[in-house]
Coordinates of C-alpha atoms in Angstrom, one line a residue:
M1325 CA 187.5 37.0 -59.9
R1326 CA 191.3 36.7 -60.6
K1327 CA 192.0 37.3 -57.0
A1328 CA 189.7 34.5 -55.9
A1329 CA 191.1 32.2 -58.5
A1330 CA 194.7 33.0 -57.3
L1331 CA 193.7 32.4 -53.7
L1332 CA 192.1 29.1 -54.5
S1333 CA 195.2 27.9 -56.4
L1334 CA 197.4 29.0 -53.4
C1335 CA 195.1 27.1 -51.0
L1336 CA 195.2 24.0 -53.1
A1337 CA 199.0 24.2 -53.4
F1338 CA 199.6 23.9 -49.7
P1339 CA 197.8 21.5 -47.3
A1340 CA 195.5 23.2 -44.8
A1341 CA 197.2 23.8 -41.5
G1342 CA 196.6 20.9 -39.3
A1343 CA 195.1 18.8 -42.1
E1344 CA 196.7 15.3 -42.5
P1345 CA 197.3 14.2 -46.1
G1346 CA 196.9 10.5 -45.1
P1347 CA 198.6 8.2 -42.7
P1348 CA 202.1 9.1 -41.4
M1349 CA 205.0 7.2 -42.9
T1350 CA 206.7 4.5 -40.7
A1351 CA 210.4 4.5 -40.1
A1352 CA 210.7 1.6 -42.6
E1353 CA 208.7 3.6 -45.3
F1354 CA 210.7 6.7 -44.6
D1355 CA 213.9 4.9 -45.0
A1356 CA 212.9 3.2 -48.2
A1357 CA 211.6 6.5 -49.7
T1358 CA 214.8 8.5 -48.8
V1359 CA 218.0 6.4 -48.6
G1360 CA 220.4 7.2 -51.5
R1361 CA 218.5 10.4 -52.3
T1362 CA 219.1 14.1 -51.9
L1363 CA 215.9 16.0 -51.3
Y1364 CA 215.4 19.8 -51.7
Y1365 CA 212.7 21.2 -49.3
N1366 CA 210.5 24.2 -49.6
S1367 CA 208.3 25.9 -47.0
G1368 CA 205.5 28.2 -48.0
G1369 CA 206.8 28.2 -51.5
L1370 CA 210.3 29.3 -50.5
S1371 CA 213.5 27.3 -50.6
Y1372 CA 214.2 26.0 -47.2
G1373 CA 217.1 23.4 -47.2
V1374 CA 218.5 20.1 -48.6
E1375 CA 219.1 16.9 -47.0
Q1376 CA 221.1 13.8 -48.2
Y1377 CA 220.0 10.5 -46.9
L1378 CA 222.7 7.9 -46.5
P1379 CA 222.6 4.2 -45.5
G1380 CA 222.4 3.4 -41.9
R1381 CA 220.0 6.3 -41.1
K1382 CA 222.8 8.9 -41.5
V1383 CA 222.1 12.3 -43.0
I1384 CA 223.8 15.5 -44.2
W1385 CA 221.7 18.6 -43.9
A1386 CA 222.1 22.2 -44.8
F1387 CA 219.8 25.3 -44.9
L1388 CA 220.3 26.6 -48.5
G1389 CA 223.5 28.6 -48.7
D1390 CA 224.7 27.4 -45.2
D1391 CA 227.3 24.8 -44.1
C1392 CA 226.5 21.2 -44.1
R1393 CA 225.8 19.3 -40.9
K1394 CA 226.2 15.6 -40.4
G1395 CA 223.5 13.8 -38.4
E1396 CA 221.3 10.8 -38.0
W1397 CA 217.7 10.0 -37.7
Y1398 CA 215.6 7.5 -35.6
E1399 CA 211.9 6.7 -35.0
D1400 CA 210.4 7.8 -31.7
S1401 CA 206.7 7.2 -31.0
G1402 CA 205.7 7.6 -34.7
F1403 CA 207.9 10.6 -35.3
I1404 CA 211.2 10.7 -37.5
C1405 CA 213.7 12.5 -35.3
F1406 CA 217.0 14.0 -36.4
V1407 CA 220.0 14.9 -34.3
Y1408 CA 223.0 16.8 -35.9
E1409 CA 226.6 17.3 -34.9
D1410 CA 226.0 20.9 -34.0
N1411 CA 222.7 20.4 -32.1
P1412 CA 222.1 17.3 -30.1
D1413 CA 218.4 18.3 -29.4
P1414 CA 216.1 16.0 -31.5
Q1415 CA 214.2 17.8 -34.3
C1416 CA 211.1 15.5 -34.8
W1417 CA 208.8 15.4 -37.7
T1418 CA 205.8 13.5 -39.0
F1419 CA 206.4 12.6 -42.7
F1420 CA 203.7 11.9 -45.3
D1421 CA 204.0 10.5 -48.8
T1422 CA 201.9 12.8 -51.0
E1423 CA 201.4 13.3 -54.7
D1424 CA 203.6 16.4 -54.6
G1425 CA 206.5 14.6 -52.8
L1426 CA 207.3 14.0 -49.0
L1427 CA 205.6 16.4 -46.7
A1428 CA 207.0 17.0 -43.2
R1429 CA 205.2 18.6 -40.1
F1430 CA 207.3 19.5 -37.2
R1431 CA 206.3 17.9 -33.9
G1432 CA 204.3 20.3 -31.7
D1433 CA 203.6 22.7 -34.4
P1434 CA 200.5 21.3 -36.3
F1435 CA 199.4 24.6 -37.7
G1436 CA 202.8 25.7 -39.0
L1437 CA 203.8 25.4 -42.7
P1438 CA 205.0 22.0 -43.6
L1439 CA 208.2 21.3 -45.4
I1440 CA 207.7 19.7 -48.9
A1441 CA 210.3 17.9 -50.9
V1442 CA 210.1 19.6 -54.2
E1443 CA 213.1 18.3 -56.0
E1444 CA 215.3 15.2 -55.7
S1445 CA 218.6 14.1 -56.9
P1446 CA 220.7 10.9 -56.7
E1447 CA 223.8 13.1 -56.5
P1448 CA 225.6 14.0 -53.3
M1449 CA 225.2 17.5 -51.8
A1450 CA 227.5 20.2 -52.8
C1451 CA 228.6 21.3 -49.2
L1452 CA 230.0 24.8 -48.3
G1453 CA 232.3 25.5 -45.4
P1454 CA 234.1 22.9 -43.2
N1455 CA 232.5 19.8 -44.7
V1456 CA 233.4 20.6 -48.4
G1457 CA 233.4 17.4 -50.4
V1458 CA 231.3 15.4 -48.1

């Protein structure tokens, strides 16, 4: 019985693969929800990375424990797409505003684990490596 309860709580903690938690956020909604904030993301219950959202659709991203990367975001056909200084290939996501925080699904991977913003801070990121003090 304990195993069934644990499995049920795990299933409830993560949205079903491919299930949509509501309408996707628009670019304006995403900007309003993120600008001036630093969000810490988990995937599958594990720490994934942190992103600081700056005015003018600028961002600073880092996988946890890695160097910071400057970038920017834009809207493309309903997706929020990011490009970074070390990778010009767009990384496009669909964002949802949920009770548990922002939820992001990667474009073209509807059955993959989503990213979930589990913590936020109004403070800038603490960057490692070449962008120290960004």
